[in-house]
Amino acid sequence: MEKMPKWADVVLIPLISLLLAAAISALVILAIGEDPVAAVKLMVDGALGSTYGWGYTLYYATNFLFTGLAVSVAFHARMFNIGGEGQAMLGGLGAALVCLYIPWPHWSMALAGGAIGAAIFGAAWAAIPAYLQARRGSHIVITTIMFNFIAAAVLNYVLVNLLRPAGSMDPATARFSDTVHLPTLHELLAPLGIEFSKAAPANVSFLVALAACVFVWLLIWRTKLGYEIRAYGKSEQGALYAGISPFKITMIAMLLSGALAGMMATNNVMGEAERLVLNSTEGAGFIGIAVALMGRSHPFGVFLAAILFGFLYQGGAELALWTKIPREMIVVIQALVILFTGALDNMVRMPLEKIFIAFRKGKA
Amino acid sequence: MDFLTLIQVLDSTVRLATPLLLACLAGLFSERAGIFDIGLEGKMLASAFFSAAVAAVTGDVWLGLLAGIAASLVLSGLHGLASITFRGNQLISGLAVTMLAQGFTVVIAQRWFQQGGRTPSLMTEGRFGPITFPFAEAIAEVPVIGPIYAELLSGHSILVYLAFAAVPASWWLLYRTRFGLRLRAVGENPEAVDTAGISVVGLRFAAVGICGVLCGLAGAYLATSLQAGFVKDMTAGRGYIALAALIFAKWRPWHAMGACLLFGLLQAVALRFQNIELGGITIPVQMMDALPYILTVVILAGFVGKAIPPKAGGEPYVKER
């Protein structure tokens, strides 16, 4: 017998966890001598009160959609991919190479080419830890952490020594050509007669991210491969008995995960900076973990969680701008979300299960 | 490379290996008891901040050290609560602990000192000064032995000597005491320990507590010895290098010292020489930075001896009913 109805598991527990995280964050804001209610108002206003705010919220959300989906796909095969950060960095390199060395006639082709380049580089970076886990039994969490650091070193080397334009001091590639420029939401919506802020960086990649959500949903719940991935994630023994190859599933799930993380580059590298800089990922790989946990690894949940984190990011930036609350407050909130939804899940779940069981007994 | 340069590089190797060694031993106790800890970085960071903050305000480095250890212990308690009491995912918990420290330290530093997330620079009494060995000055002129004694062995902060003394102490505790035997057993086969009537929860919390103290020492060393004060994200991945060293050492104390000295040497060389010419090939500084991680991946993959973690590591223990 199920201890709890499904809606409680999918909606109630994340919601309670989120409220706990919010309550503690409010206490922290109170403790540093600021007003939490005013802070929330400022965040809502700054992130959702104008198309400028929305533009930033959606821009951040696009990043988190890609990394959140990446972590989710690996979660379904019961693997914990902490390497989203490194895979997204390498994805940025892939996208940059494609944009710099291929003369694209139109942005749509550049977008497709850049996405493929980013996905291949991201997947390749995930392939090594995946192979080592599948064939040599190295723990995927540890190897992906190590690969994050190695990726940072690789990117640093490439940007400083290979791709930096002559005469430039900062470790970054040259600017991409104008034909590679991806249309922003302003440029997309203006022909439809909708006014959208020109200054905000949200761009067509948001639509790619939404397509990726649909793709992941179809793949995981509507294909044989998705079934195998979920079966393997539920029980390795059972999957083995059903003739599912652990090696194949491990590799495919991690390659997909890496490709999705890499594709984040279409947004931050191609859509926003239009050149590759050091630390272009800005920690989005780690936020993907929080997003996947919040969203229960379901694409729709990931979508909601990504928007929530986009809101937190933009709202947090506004807080840092207008109050004495530093930007790092977002990191605290993010950590609390990961803590409550991921690690302290049972703290919320166990009492809730007791309540539901007591309630059912009362009815029977 | 002349002899004096060599001594100087080795000297900074010792300095840079110390925080790694303390954190590595911290991870050793935790993981030997079956609790994976990727939150070493966060605990070091929290300790670095609170030790620097308290040392800056009170002017007493020992109070700073205590505050650092206390901060690290609080995070250890949180990790224990999540992964032992509530049987949550240890890796997620460790990650959350690190992020929590990364955010909190800056938020509080900004509130207390308004210096962009750092603490004021520590004056001499707020830092652990160098301990000069007897006759160091006198012997310094003696060739070979003199510099080794005066430069390399003498003149470190007390925490350096403590870190290296912790190696035999850890070995003794783990392999020569009843507590150590039980602690190792709980990481391999908690059912057996439970059957023997010994508390799995108690042992694991003890291990996590020791881990907290050692991470506290590591963080305090960073902020009050190696540098003079706390700056944002000052651990700079050392917690993860310590984790790498732990795997490299295959969860053994003496080997941990070797691994940390090796990784410390890599850092020292990278700091001093940047790009290194070796027989016509230039090794870029980034390669030196990445080497500890690459070596760890190679070791994990079992190409050079297999690293097998404690069997019950990462698994919450559920008592059968």
mmCIF file of N, CA and C in Angstrom, chain A residues 24 28 31-33 75 80 82 128 131-132 136-139 141-143 145-147 149-150 152-154 156-158 160-161 283 286-287 289 293 324-329 331-332 334-336 338-339 341-348 350, chain B residues 31 36 38 41 78 81-83 85-89 91-104 106-108 110-111 114 232 236-237 240-241 243-244 247 275 284 286-287 289-290 292-294 296-298 300-303 306:
data_model
loop_
_atom_site.group_PDB
_atom_site.id
_atom_site.type_symbol
_atom_site.label_atom_id
_atom_site.label_comp_id
_atom_site.label_asym_id
_atom_site.label_seq_id
_atom_site.Cartn_x
_atom_site.Cartn_y
_atom_site.Cartn_z
ATOM 1 N N ILE A 24 13.942 30.056 6.614
ATOM 2 C CA ILE A 24 15.287 30.246 7.158
ATOM 3 C C ILE A 24 15.970 31.425 6.476
ATOM 4 N N VAL A 28 17.588 34.768 8.116
ATOM 5 C CA VAL A 28 18.942 35.268 7.845
ATOM 6 C C VAL A 28 18.886 36.748 7.478
ATOM 7 N N ALA A 31 18.319 38.673 10.434
ATOM 8 C CA ALA A 31 19.497 38.698 11.297
ATOM 9 C C ALA A 31 20.539 39.706 10.815
ATOM 10 N N ILE A 32 20.601 39.947 9.499
ATOM 11 C CA ILE A 32 21.581 40.931 9.042
ATOM 12 C C ILE A 32 20.954 42.316 8.973
ATOM 13 N N GLY A 33 19.831 42.470 9.663
ATOM 14 C CA GLY A 33 19.288 43.800 9.871
ATOM 15 C C GLY A 33 18.505 44.362 8.695
ATOM 16 N N PHE A 75 19.783 11.358 -13.120
ATOM 17 C CA PHE A 75 19.068 10.870 -11.935
ATOM 18 C C PHE A 75 18.181 9.686 -12.272
ATOM 19 N N PHE A 80 24.422 10.410 -10.193
ATOM 20 C CA PHE A 80 24.425 11.769 -9.698
ATOM 21 C C PHE A 80 25.520 12.518 -10.451
ATOM 22 N N ILE A 82 27.486 15.465 -10.939
ATOM 23 C CA ILE A 82 27.869 16.764 -10.375
ATOM 24 C C ILE A 82 28.667 17.538 -11.410
ATOM 25 N N ILE A 128 33.853 10.352 -20.496
ATOM 26 C CA ILE A 128 34.984 9.714 -19.806
ATOM 27 C C ILE A 128 34.567 9.234 -18.405
ATOM 28 N N TYR A 131 32.305 6.236 -18.872
ATOM 29 C CA TYR A 131 33.012 5.015 -19.240
ATOM 30 C C TYR A 131 33.728 4.440 -18.029
ATOM 31 N N LEU A 132 34.372 5.326 -17.265
ATOM 32 C CA LEU A 132 35.130 4.850 -16.103
ATOM 33 C C LEU A 132 34.198 4.228 -15.068
ATOM 34 N N ARG A 136 35.141 0.559 -15.221
ATOM 35 C CA ARG A 136 36.191 0.396 -14.219
ATOM 36 C C ARG A 136 35.691 0.659 -12.805
ATOM 37 N N GLY A 137 34.402 0.962 -12.682
ATOM 38 C CA GLY A 137 33.825 1.098 -11.354
ATOM 39 C C GLY A 137 34.250 2.327 -10.580
ATOM 40 N N SER A 138 34.750 3.368 -11.264
ATOM 41 C CA SER A 138 35.053 4.602 -10.523
ATOM 42 C C SER A 138 33.745 5.296 -10.184
ATOM 43 N N HIS A 139 33.710 5.861 -8.994
ATOM 44 C CA HIS A 139 32.473 6.514 -8.547
ATOM 45 C C HIS A 139 32.209 7.768 -9.380
ATOM 46 N N VAL A 141 30.337 10.348 -9.042
ATOM 47 C CA VAL A 141 30.310 11.649 -8.366
ATOM 48 C C VAL A 141 31.718 12.216 -8.251
ATOM 49 N N ILE A 142 32.634 11.361 -7.791
ATOM 50 C CA ILE A 142 33.998 11.836 -7.583
ATOM 51 C C ILE A 142 34.651 12.189 -8.919
ATOM 52 N N THR A 143 34.486 11.315 -9.916
ATOM 53 C CA THR A 143 35.142 11.615 -11.196
ATOM 54 C C THR A 143 34.561 12.877 -11.828
ATOM 55 N N ILE A 145 33.316 15.460 -10.264
ATOM 56 C CA ILE A 145 33.880 16.608 -9.534
ATOM 57 C C ILE A 145 35.274 16.915 -10.064
ATOM 58 N N MET A 146 36.092 15.858 -10.180
ATOM 59 C CA MET A 146 37.451 16.051 -10.678
ATOM 60 C C MET A 146 37.412 16.651 -12.087
ATOM 61 N N PHE A 147 36.464 16.193 -12.890
ATOM 62 C CA PHE A 147 36.386 16.681 -14.267
ATOM 63 C C PHE A 147 35.943 18.145 -14.331
ATOM 64 N N PHE A 149 37.075 20.416 -12.300
ATOM 65 C CA PHE A 149 38.317 21.160 -12.112
ATOM 66 C C PHE A 149 39.213 21.043 -13.343
ATOM 67 N N ILE A 150 39.239 19.842 -13.919
ATOM 68 C CA ILE A 150 40.072 19.661 -15.107
ATOM 69 C C ILE A 150 39.531 20.539 -16.240
ATOM 70 N N ALA A 152 37.985 23.351 -15.956
ATOM 71 C CA ALA A 152 38.363 24.743 -15.694
ATOM 72 C C ALA A 152 39.798 24.988 -16.144
ATOM 73 N N ALA A 153 40.680 24.022 -15.873
ATOM 74 C CA ALA A 153 42.081 24.175 -16.272
ATOM 75 C C ALA A 153 42.212 24.156 -17.791
ATOM 76 N N VAL A 154 41.491 23.245 -18.442
ATOM 77 C CA VAL A 154 41.541 23.149 -19.904
ATOM 78 C C VAL A 154 41.085 24.465 -20.537
ATOM 79 N N ASN A 156 40.915 27.403 -19.190
ATOM 80 C CA ASN A 156 41.883 28.450 -18.881
ATOM 81 C C ASN A 156 43.044 28.399 -19.879
ATOM 82 N N TYR A 157 43.549 27.189 -20.110
ATOM 83 C CA TYR A 157 44.684 27.043 -21.032
ATOM 84 C C TYR A 157 44.292 27.476 -22.439
ATOM 85 N N VAL A 158 43.144 26.982 -22.901
ATOM 86 C CA VAL A 158 42.720 27.266 -24.271
ATOM 87 C C VAL A 158 42.499 28.767 -24.465
ATOM 88 N N VAL A 160 43.710 31.315 -22.622
ATOM 89 C CA VAL A 160 44.910 32.130 -22.438
ATOM 90 C C VAL A 160 45.887 31.929 -23.591
ATOM 91 N N ASN A 161 46.072 30.664 -24.010
ATOM 92 C CA ASN A 161 47.158 30.373 -24.946
ATOM 93 C C ASN A 161 46.734 30.192 -26.391
ATOM 94 N N GLY A 283 28.325 28.935 -12.261
ATOM 95 C CA GLY A 283 27.730 28.027 -11.278
ATOM 96 C C GLY A 283 26.416 27.399 -11.674
ATOM 97 N N PHE A 286 25.813 23.686 -10.945
ATOM 98 C CA PHE A 286 25.442 23.266 -9.594
ATOM 99 C C PHE A 286 23.981 23.581 -9.308
ATOM 100 N N ILE A 287 23.497 24.717 -9.848
ATOM 101 C CA ILE A 287 22.101 25.064 -9.624
ATOM 102 C C ILE A 287 21.207 24.024 -10.279
ATOM 103 N N ILE A 289 21.460 20.994 -10.088
ATOM 104 C CA ILE A 289 21.180 19.948 -9.097
ATOM 105 C C ILE A 289 19.967 20.350 -8.262
ATOM 106 N N LEU A 293 16.314 18.473 -8.236
ATOM 107 C CA LEU A 293 15.750 17.966 -6.981
ATOM 108 C C LEU A 293 14.379 18.572 -6.729
ATOM 109 N N LYS A 324 21.594 46.337 1.315
ATOM 110 C CA LYS A 324 22.934 45.918 1.736
ATOM 111 C C LYS A 324 23.073 44.403 1.722
ATOM 112 N N ILE A 325 22.027 43.705 1.247
ATOM 113 C CA ILE A 325 22.107 42.246 1.194
ATOM 114 C C ILE A 325 22.973 41.850 0.000
ATOM 115 N N PRO A 326 24.105 41.156 0.249
ATOM 116 C CA PRO A 326 24.979 40.822 -0.878
ATOM 117 C C PRO A 326 24.372 39.733 -1.773
ATOM 118 N N ARG A 327 24.895 39.660 -2.999
ATOM 119 C CA ARG A 327 24.428 38.687 -3.985
ATOM 120 C C ARG A 327 24.533 37.258 -3.496
ATOM 121 N N GLU A 328 25.484 37.011 -2.612
ATOM 122 C CA GLU A 328 25.713 35.637 -2.136
ATOM 123 C C GLU A 328 24.523 35.088 -1.372
ATOM 124 N N MET A 329 23.583 35.984 -1.018
ATOM 125 C CA MET A 329 22.364 35.502 -0.363
ATOM 126 C C MET A 329 21.664 34.454 -1.225
ATOM 127 N N VAL A 331 23.118 32.244 -3.031
ATOM 128 C CA VAL A 331 23.814 30.970 -2.831
ATOM 129 C C VAL A 331 23.300 30.310 -1.559
ATOM 130 N N VAL A 332 23.046 31.123 -0.519
ATOM 131 C CA VAL A 332 22.513 30.579 0.731
ATOM 132 C C VAL A 332 21.146 29.941 0.477
ATOM 133 N N GLN A 334 19.884 28.881 -2.325
ATOM 134 C CA GLN A 334 20.080 27.712 -3.168
ATOM 135 C C GLN A 334 20.569 26.514 -2.339
ATOM 136 N N ALA A 335 21.510 26.769 -1.442
ATOM 137 C CA ALA A 335 22.029 25.698 -0.593
ATOM 138 C C ALA A 335 20.915 25.153 0.298
ATOM 139 N N LEU A 336 20.082 26.042 0.824
ATOM 140 C CA LEU A 336 18.991 25.592 1.693
ATOM 141 C C LEU A 336 17.989 24.745 0.909
ATOM 142 N N ILE A 338 18.668 22.901 -1.739
ATOM 143 C CA ILE A 338 19.295 21.594 -1.959
ATOM 144 C C ILE A 338 19.267 20.774 -0.673
ATOM 145 N N LEU A 339 19.553 21.449 0.445
ATOM 146 C CA LEU A 339 19.593 20.751 1.729
ATOM 147 C C LEU A 339 18.226 20.145 2.064
ATOM 148 N N THR A 341 15.356 19.818 0.077
ATOM 149 C CA THR A 341 14.704 18.927 -0.885
ATOM 150 C C THR A 341 15.532 17.685 -1.146
ATOM 151 N N GLY A 342 16.848 17.793 -0.999
ATOM 152 C CA GLY A 342 17.692 16.658 -1.329
ATOM 153 C C GLY A 342 18.101 15.846 -0.123
ATOM 154 N N ALA A 343 18.755 16.481 0.826
ATOM 155 C CA ALA A 343 19.375 15.723 1.907
ATOM 156 C C ALA A 343 18.429 15.509 3.087
ATOM 157 N N LEU A 344 17.595 16.491 3.388
ATOM 158 C CA LEU A 344 16.715 16.372 4.560
ATOM 159 C C LEU A 344 15.295 15.985 4.151
ATOM 160 N N ASP A 345 15.186 15.343 2.975
ATOM 161 C CA ASP A 345 13.898 14.928 2.444
ATOM 162 C C ASP A 345 13.086 14.150 3.482
ATOM 163 N N ASN A 346 13.775 13.240 4.168
ATOM 164 C CA ASN A 346 13.065 12.385 5.139
ATOM 165 C C ASN A 346 12.541 13.168 6.337
ATOM 166 N N MET A 347 13.191 14.290 6.621
ATOM 167 C CA MET A 347 12.749 15.080 7.772
ATOM 168 C C MET A 347 11.328 15.582 7.528
ATOM 169 N N VAL A 348 11.028 15.922 6.276
ATOM 170 C CA VAL A 348 9.688 16.366 5.927
ATOM 171 C C VAL A 348 8.782 15.164 5.690
ATOM 172 N N MET A 350 8.868 11.874 6.700
ATOM 173 C CA MET A 350 8.472 10.929 7.754
ATOM 174 C C MET A 350 7.274 11.427 8.563
ATOM 175 N N GLU B 31 34.974 9.067 6.192
ATOM 176 C CA GLU B 31 34.691 8.048 5.189
ATOM 177 C C GLU B 31 34.995 6.657 5.715
ATOM 178 N N PHE B 36 30.401 9.500 3.445
ATOM 179 C CA PHE B 36 31.085 10.270 2.411
ATOM 180 C C PHE B 36 30.961 11.745 2.730
ATOM 181 N N ILE B 38 31.681 15.275 0.827
ATOM 182 C CA ILE B 38 32.220 16.193 -0.169
ATOM 183 C C ILE B 38 32.037 17.628 0.325
ATOM 184 N N GLU B 41 35.308 21.131 1.810
ATOM 185 C CA GLU B 41 35.549 22.492 1.338
ATOM 186 C C GLU B 41 34.730 23.509 2.140
ATOM 187 N N LEU B 78 25.210 19.299 10.978
ATOM 188 C CA LEU B 78 24.175 19.355 9.948
ATOM 189 C C LEU B 78 24.316 18.173 8.987
ATOM 190 N N LEU B 81 23.240 15.106 10.800
ATOM 191 C CA LEU B 81 21.781 15.089 10.922
ATOM 192 C C LEU B 81 21.150 14.591 9.628
ATOM 193 N N ALA B 82 21.611 15.157 8.505
ATOM 194 C CA ALA B 82 21.036 14.798 7.212
ATOM 195 C C ALA B 82 21.375 13.364 6.838
ATOM 196 N N SER B 83 22.649 12.968 7.023
ATOM 197 C CA SER B 83 23.045 11.685 6.456
ATOM 198 C C SER B 83 22.969 10.540 7.453
ATOM 199 N N THR B 85 20.959 10.750 10.831
ATOM 200 C CA THR B 85 19.639 10.726 11.461
ATOM 201 C C THR B 85 18.516 10.559 10.429
ATOM 202 N N PHE B 86 18.561 11.405 9.386
ATOM 203 C CA PHE B 86 17.463 11.356 8.426
ATOM 204 C C PHE B 86 17.785 10.526 7.192
ATOM 205 N N ARG B 87 18.938 9.852 7.212
ATOM 206 C CA ARG B 87 19.312 8.930 6.147
ATOM 207 C C ARG B 87 19.166 9.532 4.760
ATOM 208 N N GLY B 88 19.553 10.769 4.651
ATOM 209 C CA GLY B 88 19.497 11.445 3.350
ATOM 210 C C GLY B 88 20.704 11.083 2.502
ATOM 211 N N ASN B 89 20.742 11.626 1.308
ATOM 212 C CA ASN B 89 21.856 11.384 0.400
ATOM 213 C C ASN B 89 23.078 12.172 0.870
ATOM 214 N N LEU B 91 25.946 12.692 -0.492
ATOM 215 C CA LEU B 91 26.617 13.543 -1.474
ATOM 216 C C LEU B 91 25.881 14.857 -1.624
ATOM 217 N N ILE B 92 24.555 14.779 -1.668
ATOM 218 C CA ILE B 92 23.764 16.006 -1.792
ATOM 219 C C ILE B 92 23.954 16.863 -0.552
ATOM 220 N N SER B 93 23.962 16.215 0.604
ATOM 221 C CA SER B 93 24.156 16.948 1.846
ATOM 222 C C SER B 93 25.521 17.653 1.860
ATOM 223 N N GLY B 94 26.551 16.947 1.435
ATOM 224 C CA GLY B 94 27.887 17.538 1.410
ATOM 225 C C GLY B 94 27.943 18.748 0.498
ATOM 226 N N LEU B 95 27.275 18.610 -0.635
ATOM 227 C CA LEU B 95 27.231 19.721 -1.589
ATOM 228 C C LEU B 95 26.512 20.921 -0.979
ATOM 229 N N ALA B 96 25.384 20.641 -0.305
ATOM 230 C CA ALA B 96 24.606 21.721 0.311
ATOM 231 C C ALA B 96 25.441 22.415 1.385
ATOM 232 N N VAL B 97 26.184 21.628 2.169
ATOM 233 C CA VAL B 97 27.019 22.206 3.225
ATOM 234 C C VAL B 97 28.047 23.166 2.622
ATOM 235 N N THR B 98 28.670 22.739 1.526
ATOM 236 C CA THR B 98 29.672 23.599 0.886
ATOM 237 C C THR B 98 29.049 24.898 0.382
ATOM 238 N N MET B 99 27.893 24.768 -0.294
ATOM 239 C CA MET B 99 27.248 25.968 -0.822
ATOM 240 C C MET B 99 26.807 26.888 0.308
ATOM 241 N N LEU B 100 26.283 26.279 1.364
ATOM 242 C CA LEU B 100 25.840 27.063 2.514
ATOM 243 C C LEU B 100 27.004 27.909 3.040
ATOM 244 N N ALA B 101 28.159 27.275 3.159
ATOM 245 C CA ALA B 101 29.330 28.003 3.664
ATOM 246 C C ALA B 101 29.756 29.088 2.686
ATOM 247 N N GLN B 102 29.729 28.767 1.384
ATOM 248 C CA GLN B 102 30.138 29.761 0.394
ATOM 249 C C GLN B 102 29.264 31.007 0.468
ATOM 250 N N GLY B 103 27.957 30.799 0.672
ATOM 251 C CA GLY B 103 27.056 31.944 0.742
ATOM 252 C C GLY B 103 27.136 32.663 2.073
ATOM 253 N N PHE B 104 26.997 31.885 3.157
ATOM 254 C CA PHE B 104 26.911 32.483 4.490
ATOM 255 C C PHE B 104 28.137 33.318 4.846
ATOM 256 N N VAL B 106 30.168 35.035 3.091
ATOM 257 C CA VAL B 106 30.205 36.364 2.474
ATOM 258 C C VAL B 106 29.102 37.256 3.032
ATOM 259 N N VAL B 107 27.896 36.677 3.202
ATOM 260 C CA VAL B 107 26.774 37.470 3.714
ATOM 261 C C VAL B 107 27.109 38.021 5.104
ATOM 262 N N ILE B 108 27.639 37.157 5.967
ATOM 263 C CA ILE B 108 27.943 37.602 7.329
ATOM 264 C C ILE B 108 29.143 38.547 7.331
ATOM 265 N N GLN B 110 30.032 40.584 5.078
ATOM 266 C CA GLN B 110 29.594 41.882 4.592
ATOM 267 C C GLN B 110 28.866 42.646 5.693
ATOM 268 N N ARG B 111 28.035 41.918 6.450
ATOM 269 C CA ARG B 111 27.272 42.532 7.528
ATOM 270 C C ARG B 111 28.204 43.019 8.658
ATOM 271 N N GLN B 114 31.730 45.026 6.390
ATOM 272 C CA GLN B 114 31.520 45.901 5.218
ATOM 273 C C GLN B 114 32.777 46.101 4.379
ATOM 274 N N LYS B 232 36.771 35.967 0.314
ATOM 275 C CA LYS B 232 35.731 35.144 -0.304
ATOM 276 C C LYS B 232 36.320 33.933 -1.033
ATOM 277 N N ALA B 236 39.481 27.791 -2.278
ATOM 278 C CA ALA B 236 39.872 27.604 -3.676
ATOM 279 C C ALA B 236 40.021 26.142 -4.088
ATOM 280 N N GLY B 237 39.028 25.331 -3.741
ATOM 281 C CA GLY B 237 39.054 23.939 -4.180
ATOM 282 C C GLY B 237 39.937 23.023 -3.363
ATOM 283 N N TYR B 240 38.411 19.819 -2.211
ATOM 284 C CA TYR B 240 38.295 18.778 -3.226
ATOM 285 C C TYR B 240 39.643 18.138 -3.510
ATOM 286 N N ILE B 241 40.718 18.934 -3.432
ATOM 287 C CA ILE B 241 42.048 18.328 -3.604
ATOM 288 C C ILE B 241 42.311 17.358 -2.451
ATOM 289 N N LEU B 243 40.093 15.678 -0.915
ATOM 290 C CA LEU B 243 39.293 14.499 -1.243
ATOM 291 C C LEU B 243 40.043 13.629 -2.246
ATOM 292 N N ALA B 244 40.647 14.314 -3.228
ATOM 293 C CA ALA B 244 41.436 13.605 -4.224
ATOM 294 C C ALA B 244 42.612 12.895 -3.548
ATOM 295 N N ILE B 247 41.566 9.691 -1.819
ATOM 296 C CA ILE B 247 41.405 8.558 -2.729
ATOM 297 C C ILE B 247 42.775 8.052 -3.153
ATOM 298 N N ASN B 275 55.091 28.372 -16.142
ATOM 299 C CA ASN B 275 55.309 27.365 -17.185
ATOM 300 C C ASN B 275 56.699 26.737 -17.046
ATOM 301 N N PRO B 284 52.397 23.719 -19.305
ATOM 302 C CA PRO B 284 51.711 24.941 -18.868
ATOM 303 C C PRO B 284 51.290 24.846 -17.409
ATOM 304 N N GLN B 286 48.538 25.502 -16.092
ATOM 305 C CA GLN B 286 47.207 24.896 -15.939
ATOM 306 C C GLN B 286 47.299 23.379 -15.777
ATOM 307 N N MET B 287 48.324 22.801 -16.425
ATOM 308 C CA MET B 287 48.520 21.353 -16.319
ATOM 309 C C MET B 287 48.863 20.990 -14.875
ATOM 310 N N ASP B 289 47.989 22.665 -12.259
ATOM 311 C CA ASP B 289 46.778 22.849 -11.455
ATOM 312 C C ASP B 289 45.870 21.634 -11.557
ATOM 313 N N ALA B 290 45.798 21.076 -12.762
ATOM 314 C CA ALA B 290 44.848 19.988 -13.003
ATOM 315 C C ALA B 290 45.404 18.637 -12.598
ATOM 316 N N PRO B 292 46.551 17.073 -9.830
ATOM 317 C CA PRO B 292 45.988 16.274 -8.734
ATOM 318 C C PRO B 292 44.685 15.594 -9.141
ATOM 319 N N TYR B 293 43.851 16.328 -9.876
ATOM 320 C CA TYR B 293 42.557 15.770 -10.270
ATOM 321 C C TYR B 293 42.738 14.662 -11.294
ATOM 322 N N ILE B 294 43.652 14.896 -12.239
ATOM 323 C CA ILE B 294 43.885 13.869 -13.266
ATOM 324 C C ILE B 294 44.427 12.601 -12.621
ATOM 325 N N THR B 296 43.996 11.570 -9.656
ATOM 326 C CA THR B 296 42.942 10.909 -8.895
ATOM 327 C C THR B 296 42.031 10.099 -9.803
ATOM 328 N N VAL B 297 41.693 10.674 -10.954
ATOM 329 C CA VAL B 297 40.850 9.935 -11.901
ATOM 330 C C VAL B 297 41.555 8.661 -12.337
ATOM 331 N N VAL B 298 42.863 8.774 -12.597
ATOM 332 C CA VAL B 298 43.625 7.608 -13.032
ATOM 333 C C VAL B 298 43.623 6.535 -11.946
ATOM 334 N N LEU B 300 41.427 6.215 -9.511
ATOM 335 C CA LEU B 300 40.063 5.697 -9.349
ATOM 336 C C LEU B 300 39.749 4.668 -10.415
ATOM 337 N N ALA B 301 40.268 4.899 -11.609
ATOM 338 C CA ALA B 301 39.986 3.993 -12.707
ATOM 339 C C ALA B 301 40.769 2.701 -12.567
ATOM 340 N N GLY B 302 41.686 2.678 -11.593
ATOM 341 C CA GLY B 302 42.396 1.445 -11.317
ATOM 342 C C GLY B 302 43.504 1.140 -12.298
ATOM 343 N N PHE B 303 43.986 2.164 -13.019
ATOM 344 C CA PHE B 303 45.076 1.902 -13.946
ATOM 345 C C PHE B 303 46.390 1.747 -13.193
ATOM 346 N N LYS B 306 44.204 -0.157 -7.581
ATOM 347 C CA LYS B 306 42.797 0.205 -7.441
ATOM 348 C C LYS B 306 42.546 0.830 -6.075
#
